[in-house]
């Protein structure tokens, strides 16, 4: 039986639901205060706020970035046992996203996925995962000694793209493997395709096991009704989101959100300690704090604007003979319950070129870099950093 539902996806006014003072950036402020105090650093990192940095590097990167490259001194807290500004910053993130706990990740969603899997899966334990899972899922399973039970996602032969897993496929896996310890879902895929996550989460919970979600491409879902439902809104137990991929944080910065109940938080914290450095980069951590505050202040407006821009780009690309930018006409099919229009996938086979050839042309003739290219497609990520100029340049090329 195929179960497909469209309609109200359950979003709430995310920002209005936050209870804490979301204008605060405790971690970022602590860094700035430390720099302003002109403390003499007899601590790591060895470049001592840029003074010992290689000259050419210093000139390009700039004083401020190196001045806040600090270490875990008392007022800057401890990522692995936070009691001060990192604790506060994480609480603000949890408050904004409606999570019971949120954790800052500085080894990307990769680190979050490792920690999530290691938390629920030990040697010999089964975990149900999509066959198109990211390599970090495979890595997490290897590290845990767990046993993957793969669920085949739907494949769109025409586009040559892997879509989501269906409710039926997950149900079949659960029936065949009632001893599975968890299910991991992808929400949405790299190409922005989302399955009916809410219904699948409810199904998995009937087996009283947790749902982990690789939400690397979904840190913005929470802020806009036009986007697929977020993992937390769907009732998932844990999710890891690449804040750096889609929102304003720096590369490597992700968030791990937890819904209390099925997750052993102490074990999760121990696993995060296992997979993350003891020398977290404070510039990265502060960028997570600032990205959260930015979304609290302006998230709905920025994401709505991004969605509108992406829709305009899609429409204009679809008017170009030979190019196809798949969209909502594909909805309501198995494995494709909803989609994120800001992932602009352009199928280029109609112009007789491969995705990689188009990538090369765009890069070297038009100075445009795509996010990824495959045999038939190129993928452009439209984010809050894009505007009309970028849209015009892209469509013009
Ligand atoms: C689907 C998916 N999951 C996880 C990751 C890992 O995310 P990160 O680069 O933040 O470690 C990626 C990265 O591309 C991804 O595409």
Short mmCIF file of C-alpha atoms and ligand atoms in Angstrom, two decimals:
data_model
loop_
_atom_site.label_atom_id
_atom_site.label_comp_id
_atom_site.label_asym_id
_atom_site.label_seq_id
_atom_site.Cartn_x
_atom_site.Cartn_y
_atom_site.Cartn_z
CA UNK A 1 0.00 0.00 0.00
CA UNK A 2 1.33 3.38 -0.91
CA UNK A 3 0.61 6.11 1.60
CA UNK A 4 0.85 9.59 0.23
CA UNK A 5 -0.54 12.68 1.84
CA UNK A 6 -0.33 16.26 0.79
CA UNK A 7 -1.53 19.32 2.59
CA UNK A 8 -0.74 21.03 5.85
CA UNK A 9 2.76 19.95 6.77
CA UNK A 10 2.50 21.00 10.38
CA UNK A 11 4.88 23.95 10.45
CA UNK A 12 4.41 26.48 13.20
CA UNK A 13 5.69 30.00 13.44
CA UNK A 14 9.11 28.79 14.49
CA UNK A 15 10.54 32.02 15.73
CA UNK A 16 7.44 33.01 17.68
CA UNK A 17 7.65 29.77 19.62
CA UNK A 18 11.12 30.55 20.99
CA UNK A 19 11.01 31.49 24.68
CA UNK A 20 14.54 32.76 25.34
CA UNK A 21 16.05 36.07 24.31
CA UNK A 22 17.18 35.07 20.84
CA UNK A 23 18.96 38.37 20.19
CA UNK A 24 21.75 37.17 22.50
CA UNK A 25 24.97 35.65 21.12
CA UNK A 26 26.68 34.60 24.36
CA UNK A 27 29.53 32.69 22.78
CA UNK A 28 30.35 35.26 20.14
CA UNK A 29 30.15 38.02 22.75
CA UNK A 30 32.54 36.18 25.09
CA UNK A 31 35.11 35.97 22.29
CA UNK A 32 34.82 39.64 21.45
CA UNK A 33 35.06 40.58 25.15
CA UNK A 34 38.21 38.50 25.54
CA UNK A 35 39.84 40.17 22.54
CA UNK A 36 38.83 43.64 23.72
CA UNK A 37 40.32 43.00 27.15
CA UNK A 38 43.72 42.55 25.47
CA UNK A 39 44.65 39.59 27.64
CA UNK A 40 48.20 38.35 27.04
CA UNK A 41 47.74 34.76 25.82
CA UNK A 42 50.14 32.17 27.20
CA UNK A 43 47.93 29.44 25.79
CA UNK A 44 47.23 27.70 22.50
CA UNK A 45 46.90 28.26 19.58
CA UNK A 46 50.55 29.01 19.00
CA UNK A 47 50.00 31.83 16.53
CA UNK A 48 48.87 33.90 19.57
CA UNK A 49 45.95 35.73 18.01
CA UNK A 50 47.74 36.15 14.71
CA UNK A 51 51.04 37.59 15.97
CA UNK A 52 52.92 34.42 15.02
CA UNK A 53 50.88 33.60 11.94
CA UNK A 54 52.60 33.38 8.54
CA UNK A 55 52.60 36.92 7.09
CA UNK A 56 50.86 36.28 3.76
CA UNK A 57 48.21 34.24 5.51
CA UNK A 58 47.68 36.89 8.18
CA UNK A 59 47.37 39.66 5.57
CA UNK A 60 44.66 37.82 3.69
CA UNK A 61 42.72 36.30 6.58
CA UNK A 62 42.81 39.38 8.76
CA UNK A 63 43.40 40.25 12.38
CA UNK A 64 39.91 39.66 13.77
CA UNK A 65 39.55 36.12 12.49
CA UNK A 66 42.88 35.14 14.05
CA UNK A 67 42.27 37.10 17.26
CA UNK A 68 39.17 35.02 18.04
CA UNK A 69 40.91 31.74 17.21
CA UNK A 70 41.18 30.96 20.91
CA UNK A 71 41.04 27.94 23.16
CA UNK A 72 38.92 26.49 25.96
CA UNK A 73 39.79 28.94 28.74
CA UNK A 74 37.33 29.37 31.61
CA UNK A 75 35.17 32.16 30.22
CA UNK A 76 34.99 30.51 26.80
CA UNK A 77 33.63 27.27 28.29
CA UNK A 78 34.28 23.66 27.28
CA UNK A 79 32.51 22.12 24.28
CA UNK A 80 32.52 18.67 25.85
CA UNK A 81 31.29 19.65 29.32
CA UNK A 82 29.69 23.06 28.82
CA UNK A 83 28.66 25.09 31.85
CA UNK A 84 28.94 28.66 30.56
CA UNK A 85 28.61 30.43 27.22
CA UNK A 86 28.58 27.27 25.09
CA UNK A 87 25.84 25.81 27.28
CA UNK A 88 23.84 29.01 26.89
CA UNK A 89 24.41 29.12 23.14
CA UNK A 90 23.28 25.51 22.78
CA UNK A 91 20.19 26.20 24.88
CA UNK A 92 19.32 29.09 22.58
CA UNK A 93 19.64 26.78 19.57
CA UNK A 94 17.39 24.18 21.22
CA UNK A 95 14.88 26.90 22.08
CA UNK A 96 14.77 28.19 18.51
CA UNK A 97 14.42 24.77 16.92
CA UNK A 98 12.04 23.39 19.56
CA UNK A 99 14.46 20.62 20.57
CA UNK A 100 14.91 19.26 24.09
CA UNK A 101 18.69 19.45 23.65
CA UNK A 102 20.92 20.83 20.92
CA UNK A 103 24.64 20.31 20.49
CA UNK A 104 27.15 22.34 18.50
CA UNK A 105 29.13 20.23 16.04
CA UNK A 106 32.44 21.32 14.56
CA UNK A 107 33.08 18.18 12.55
CA UNK A 108 30.03 18.78 10.41
CA UNK A 109 26.96 16.62 10.19
CA UNK A 110 29.43 13.79 9.62
CA UNK A 111 30.42 13.95 13.30
CA UNK A 112 26.76 14.23 14.30
CA UNK A 113 25.82 11.15 12.30
CA UNK A 114 28.69 9.18 13.81
CA UNK A 115 27.56 10.19 17.30
CA UNK A 116 23.88 9.48 16.63
CA UNK A 117 24.61 5.98 15.32
CA UNK A 118 27.12 5.20 18.08
CA UNK A 119 24.49 6.25 20.64
CA UNK A 120 21.84 3.78 19.53
CA UNK A 121 23.84 1.01 17.92
CA UNK A 122 26.43 -1.37 19.36
CA UNK A 123 28.30 -4.32 17.84
CA UNK A 124 25.90 -6.63 16.02
CA UNK A 125 22.90 -4.29 16.37
CA UNK A 126 20.81 -3.77 13.26
CA UNK A 127 20.04 -0.30 11.97
CA UNK A 128 17.70 0.36 9.03
CA UNK A 129 19.14 2.93 6.62
CA UNK A 130 18.44 4.10 3.06
CA UNK A 131 20.67 2.50 0.42
CA UNK A 132 21.64 5.99 -0.78
CA UNK A 133 22.88 7.02 2.68
CA UNK A 134 25.81 9.41 2.85
CA UNK A 135 29.23 7.94 3.53
CA UNK A 136 29.07 9.28 7.11
CA UNK A 137 26.22 6.84 7.77
CA UNK A 138 28.34 3.99 6.48
CA UNK A 139 31.24 5.28 8.58
CA UNK A 140 29.06 5.48 11.70
CA UNK A 141 27.89 1.91 11.23
CA UNK A 142 31.46 0.69 10.76
CA UNK A 143 32.57 2.51 13.92
CA UNK A 144 29.68 1.10 15.94
CA UNK A 145 30.08 -2.46 14.71
CA UNK A 146 26.39 -2.37 13.81
CA UNK A 147 24.77 -4.18 10.90
CA UNK A 148 23.06 -2.13 8.19
CA UNK A 149 19.67 -3.17 6.85
CA UNK A 150 19.38 -1.29 3.59
CA UNK A 151 16.09 0.08 2.28
CA UNK A 152 15.98 0.78 -1.44
CA UNK A 153 14.91 4.33 -2.28
CA UNK A 154 12.77 5.14 -5.30
CA UNK A 155 14.77 5.89 -8.44
CA UNK A 156 13.51 8.32 -11.05
CA UNK A 157 14.86 6.75 -14.24
CA UNK A 158 13.99 9.75 -16.37
CA UNK A 159 16.05 12.16 -14.27
CA UNK A 160 18.61 9.61 -13.14
CA UNK A 161 18.05 10.75 -9.56
CA UNK A 162 17.51 8.82 -6.35
CA UNK A 163 14.40 9.98 -4.47
CA UNK A 164 13.26 9.12 -0.93
CA UNK A 165 12.43 5.79 0.68
CA UNK A 166 8.72 4.93 0.87
CA UNK A 167 6.60 4.15 3.89
CA UNK A 168 6.02 0.67 2.50
CA UNK A 169 9.73 -0.04 2.10
CA UNK A 170 10.46 0.99 5.69
CA UNK A 171 7.49 -1.05 6.93
CA UNK A 172 8.78 -4.09 5.06
CA UNK A 173 12.24 -3.67 6.59
CA UNK A 174 10.76 -3.35 10.08
CA UNK A 175 8.65 -6.47 9.60
CA UNK A 176 11.63 -8.45 8.32
CA UNK A 177 13.94 -7.12 11.05
CA UNK A 178 11.86 -6.56 14.19
CA UNK A 179 15.11 -6.68 16.19
CA UNK A 180 16.42 -3.48 14.52
CA UNK A 181 17.59 -0.91 17.07
CA UNK A 182 16.89 2.23 15.04
CA UNK A 183 15.90 3.66 11.67
CA UNK A 184 17.88 6.41 9.98
CA UNK A 185 16.18 8.63 7.40
CA UNK A 186 17.40 11.30 5.03
CA UNK A 187 15.43 14.57 5.04
CA UNK A 188 15.62 15.88 2.36
CA UNK A 189 17.99 14.34 -0.20
CA UNK A 190 20.80 16.36 -1.75
CA UNK A 191 18.35 17.16 -4.56
CA UNK A 192 15.79 18.47 -2.06
CA UNK A 193 13.39 15.53 -2.23
CA UNK A 194 11.60 14.58 0.98
CA UNK A 195 9.62 11.49 1.81
CA UNK A 196 6.57 11.42 4.06
CA UNK A 197 8.70 11.64 7.16
CA UNK A 198 5.94 12.19 9.71
CA UNK A 199 4.12 9.04 8.83
CA UNK A 200 7.32 7.01 8.72
CA UNK A 201 8.38 8.32 12.13
CA UNK A 202 5.00 7.28 13.56
CA UNK A 203 5.41 3.85 12.02
CA UNK A 204 8.90 3.38 13.46
CA UNK A 205 7.75 4.51 16.89
CA UNK A 206 5.17 1.72 16.89
CA UNK A 207 8.22 -0.55 17.17
CA UNK A 208 9.44 1.62 20.05
CA UNK A 209 12.80 2.36 18.44
CA UNK A 210 14.30 5.77 17.69
CA UNK A 211 14.38 7.59 14.36
CA UNK A 212 17.62 9.37 13.52
CA UNK A 213 17.59 11.84 10.67
CA UNK A 214 20.39 12.96 8.43
CA UNK A 215 19.12 16.50 7.90
CA UNK A 216 22.38 17.81 6.45
CA UNK A 217 20.38 19.61 3.78
CA UNK A 218 17.56 20.80 6.01
CA UNK A 219 18.61 23.35 8.67
CA UNK A 220 16.25 25.88 7.06
CA UNK A 221 13.13 23.69 6.91
CA UNK A 222 12.02 24.88 10.33
CA UNK A 223 11.60 28.44 9.13
CA UNK A 224 9.32 28.21 6.13
CA UNK A 225 5.98 26.56 5.45
CA UNK A 226 6.76 26.18 1.76
CA UNK A 227 9.51 23.66 2.58
CA UNK A 228 9.29 19.99 3.58
CA UNK A 229 8.54 19.24 7.22
CA UNK A 230 11.57 19.21 9.49
CA UNK A 231 12.64 16.06 11.33
CA UNK A 232 11.83 17.54 14.73
CA UNK A 233 8.37 18.65 13.60
CA UNK A 234 7.81 15.10 12.36
CA UNK A 235 8.62 13.73 15.82
CA UNK A 236 12.07 12.26 15.06
CA UNK A 237 14.29 11.52 18.05
CA UNK A 238 17.54 13.02 16.76
CA UNK A 239 18.68 14.91 13.72
CA UNK A 240 21.92 16.46 12.53
CA UNK A 241 21.79 19.52 10.30
CA UNK A 242 24.58 21.17 8.32
CA UNK A 243 24.05 24.77 9.37
CA UNK A 244 27.11 25.54 7.26
CA UNK A 245 25.63 24.13 4.05
CA UNK A 246 22.44 26.13 3.85
CA UNK A 247 22.50 28.83 6.54
CA UNK A 248 25.10 31.37 7.62
CA UNK A 249 27.55 29.32 9.71
CA UNK A 250 31.08 28.50 8.59
CA UNK A 251 32.09 25.18 7.02
CA UNK A 252 32.14 22.25 9.48
CA UNK A 253 29.43 23.82 11.68
CA UNK A 254 26.36 21.71 12.25
CA UNK A 255 23.70 21.26 14.91
CA UNK A 256 22.53 18.04 16.49
CA UNK A 257 19.02 18.25 17.96
CA UNK A 258 17.50 15.72 20.33
CA UNK A 259 13.97 14.98 21.42
CA UNK A 260 14.04 13.43 24.90
CA UNK A 261 12.58 10.02 25.56
CA UNK A 262 14.19 7.32 23.48
CA UNK A 263 17.70 8.77 23.51
CA UNK A 264 20.26 8.25 26.26
CA UNK A 265 21.67 11.78 26.45
CA UNK A 266 24.65 10.78 28.61
CA UNK A 267 25.70 8.22 26.03
CA UNK A 268 25.20 10.73 23.22
CA UNK A 269 27.47 13.21 25.02
CA UNK A 270 30.09 10.50 25.48
CA UNK A 271 29.90 9.67 21.77
CA UNK A 272 30.22 13.33 20.80
CA UNK A 273 33.37 13.46 22.94
CA UNK A 274 34.63 10.43 21.06
CA UNK A 275 34.19 11.84 17.56
CA UNK A 276 35.06 15.50 18.06
CA UNK A 277 38.34 17.28 18.71
CA UNK A 278 39.36 18.52 22.15
CA UNK A 279 40.49 21.76 20.46
CA UNK A 280 37.34 23.14 18.85
CA UNK A 281 37.78 26.17 16.65
CA UNK A 282 36.07 29.12 18.36
CA UNK A 283 35.62 31.04 15.15
CA UNK A 284 33.50 28.14 13.93
CA UNK A 285 31.60 27.81 17.20
CA UNK A 286 30.88 31.55 17.25
CA UNK A 287 29.62 31.40 13.69
CA UNK A 288 27.05 28.81 14.81
CA UNK A 289 25.93 31.11 17.60
CA UNK A 290 25.61 34.02 15.16
CA UNK A 291 23.83 31.93 12.51
CA UNK A 292 21.26 30.87 15.11
CA UNK A 293 20.67 34.50 16.15
CA UNK A 294 20.35 35.51 12.50
CA UNK A 295 17.69 32.87 11.89
CA UNK A 296 15.84 33.86 15.04
CA UNK A 297 15.78 37.49 13.94
CA UNK A 298 15.14 37.05 10.25
CA UNK A 299 14.84 33.36 9.41
CA UNK A 300 11.28 33.27 8.05
CA UNK A 301 11.81 36.37 5.91
CA UNK A 302 15.19 35.25 4.56
CA UNK A 303 14.08 31.73 3.75
CA UNK A 304 10.82 32.88 2.18
CA UNK A 305 12.82 35.28 0.00
CA UNK A 306 15.22 32.48 -0.95
CA UNK A 307 12.34 30.19 -1.89
CA UNK A 308 10.79 32.92 -4.06
CA UNK A 309 14.12 33.56 -5.78
CA UNK A 310 14.65 29.85 -6.41
CA UNK A 311 11.15 29.55 -7.88
CA UNK A 312 11.88 32.40 -10.29
CA UNK A 313 15.16 30.77 -11.34
CA UNK A 314 13.41 27.42 -11.86
CA UNK A 315 10.70 28.97 -14.00
CA UNK A 316 13.19 30.80 -16.19
CA UNK A 317 15.42 27.75 -16.61
CA UNK A 318 12.40 25.67 -17.60
CA UNK A 319 11.73 28.16 -20.40
CA UNK A 320 15.13 27.35 -21.97
CA UNK A 321 14.76 24.63 -24.65
CA UNK A 322 16.52 21.38 -23.70
CA UNK A 323 16.75 22.13 -19.97
CA UNK A 324 14.40 20.68 -17.37
CA UNK A 325 14.25 21.70 -13.78
CA UNK A 326 12.02 19.18 -12.04
CA UNK A 327 9.66 20.50 -9.43
CA UNK A 328 6.31 20.12 -7.78
CA UNK A 329 4.80 18.28 -10.77
CA UNK A 330 6.73 15.25 -9.48
CA UNK A 331 5.05 15.39 -6.07
CA UNK A 332 2.60 12.86 -4.77
CA UNK A 333 4.55 9.95 -6.18
CA UNK A 334 6.19 7.27 -4.06
CA UNK A 335 9.36 8.57 -2.42
CA UNK A 336 8.53 12.17 -3.27
CA UNK A 337 6.11 13.60 -0.79
CA UNK A 338 7.43 17.16 -0.80
CA UNK A 339 10.42 19.08 -2.07
CA UNK A 340 12.69 21.97 -1.32
CA UNK A 341 12.66 24.35 -4.30
CA UNK A 342 15.93 25.98 -3.21
CA UNK A 343 17.77 22.89 -4.49
CA UNK A 344 17.68 23.68 -8.19
CA UNK A 345 18.43 20.50 -10.13
CA UNK A 346 18.77 21.08 -13.86
CA UNK A 347 18.56 18.05 -16.13
CA UNK A 348 20.82 18.81 -19.08
CA UNK A 349 20.61 15.64 -21.15
CA UNK A 350 18.24 17.48 -23.54
CA UNK A 351 21.12 19.65 -24.76
CA UNK A 352 23.31 16.64 -25.46
CA UNK A 353 25.81 17.27 -22.67
CA UNK A 354 26.53 15.43 -19.44
CA UNK A 355 26.22 17.14 -16.08
CA UNK A 356 30.02 17.11 -15.72
CA UNK A 357 30.49 18.78 -19.11
CA UNK A 358 28.03 21.51 -18.13
CA UNK A 359 29.83 21.92 -14.81
CA UNK A 360 33.12 22.42 -16.66
CA UNK A 361 31.62 24.94 -19.09
CA UNK A 362 29.93 26.93 -16.36
CA UNK A 363 33.10 27.04 -14.29
CA UNK A 364 35.53 27.99 -17.05
CA UNK A 365 33.38 30.00 -19.43
CA UNK A 366 30.99 31.74 -17.03
CA UNK A 367 32.84 31.58 -13.68
CA UNK A 368 29.91 29.80 -12.08
CA UNK A 369 30.52 26.84 -9.79
CA UNK A 370 27.76 24.27 -9.34
CA UNK A 371 27.24 22.28 -6.12
CA UNK A 372 27.38 18.93 -7.88
CA UNK A 373 27.13 17.32 -11.28
CA UNK A 374 26.10 13.80 -12.27
CA UNK A 375 25.47 12.11 -15.59
CA UNK A 376 22.23 13.97 -16.42
CA UNK A 377 22.09 16.84 -13.94
CA UNK A 378 23.75 19.81 -12.34
CA UNK A 379 22.62 21.03 -8.93
CA UNK A 380 22.61 24.67 -7.85
CA UNK A 381 22.05 25.54 -4.22
CA UNK A 382 20.17 28.81 -3.79
CA UNK A 383 20.59 30.22 -0.31
CA UNK A 384 20.08 33.34 1.75
CA UNK A 385 23.40 34.53 0.31
CA UNK A 386 21.94 34.83 -3.19
CA UNK A 387 20.01 37.68 -4.77
CA UNK A 388 18.79 38.97 -8.11
CA UNK A 389 22.32 39.48 -9.46
CA UNK A 390 23.18 35.81 -8.93
CA UNK A 391 19.83 34.73 -10.39
CA UNK A 392 20.36 36.83 -13.52
CA UNK A 393 23.93 35.57 -13.99
CA UNK A 394 22.87 31.95 -13.61
CA UNK A 395 19.89 32.10 -15.95
CA UNK A 396 21.91 34.21 -18.42
CA UNK A 397 24.64 31.56 -18.59
C1 LIG B 1 23.19 13.74 2.72
C2 LIG B 1 24.40 14.16 3.47
N1 LIG B 1 24.56 13.76 4.74
C3 LIG B 1 25.63 14.12 5.48
C4 LIG B 1 26.61 14.92 4.94
C5 LIG B 1 27.78 15.30 5.79
O1 LIG B 1 27.67 16.64 6.15
P1 LIG B 1 28.92 17.52 6.60
O2 LIG B 1 29.63 17.94 5.35
O3 LIG B 1 28.30 18.66 7.33
O4 LIG B 1 29.78 16.68 7.46
C6 LIG B 1 26.49 15.36 3.62
C7 LIG B 1 27.53 16.20 3.01
O5 LIG B 1 27.54 16.49 1.84
C8 LIG B 1 25.36 14.97 2.86
O6 LIG B 1 25.19 15.36 1.60
#
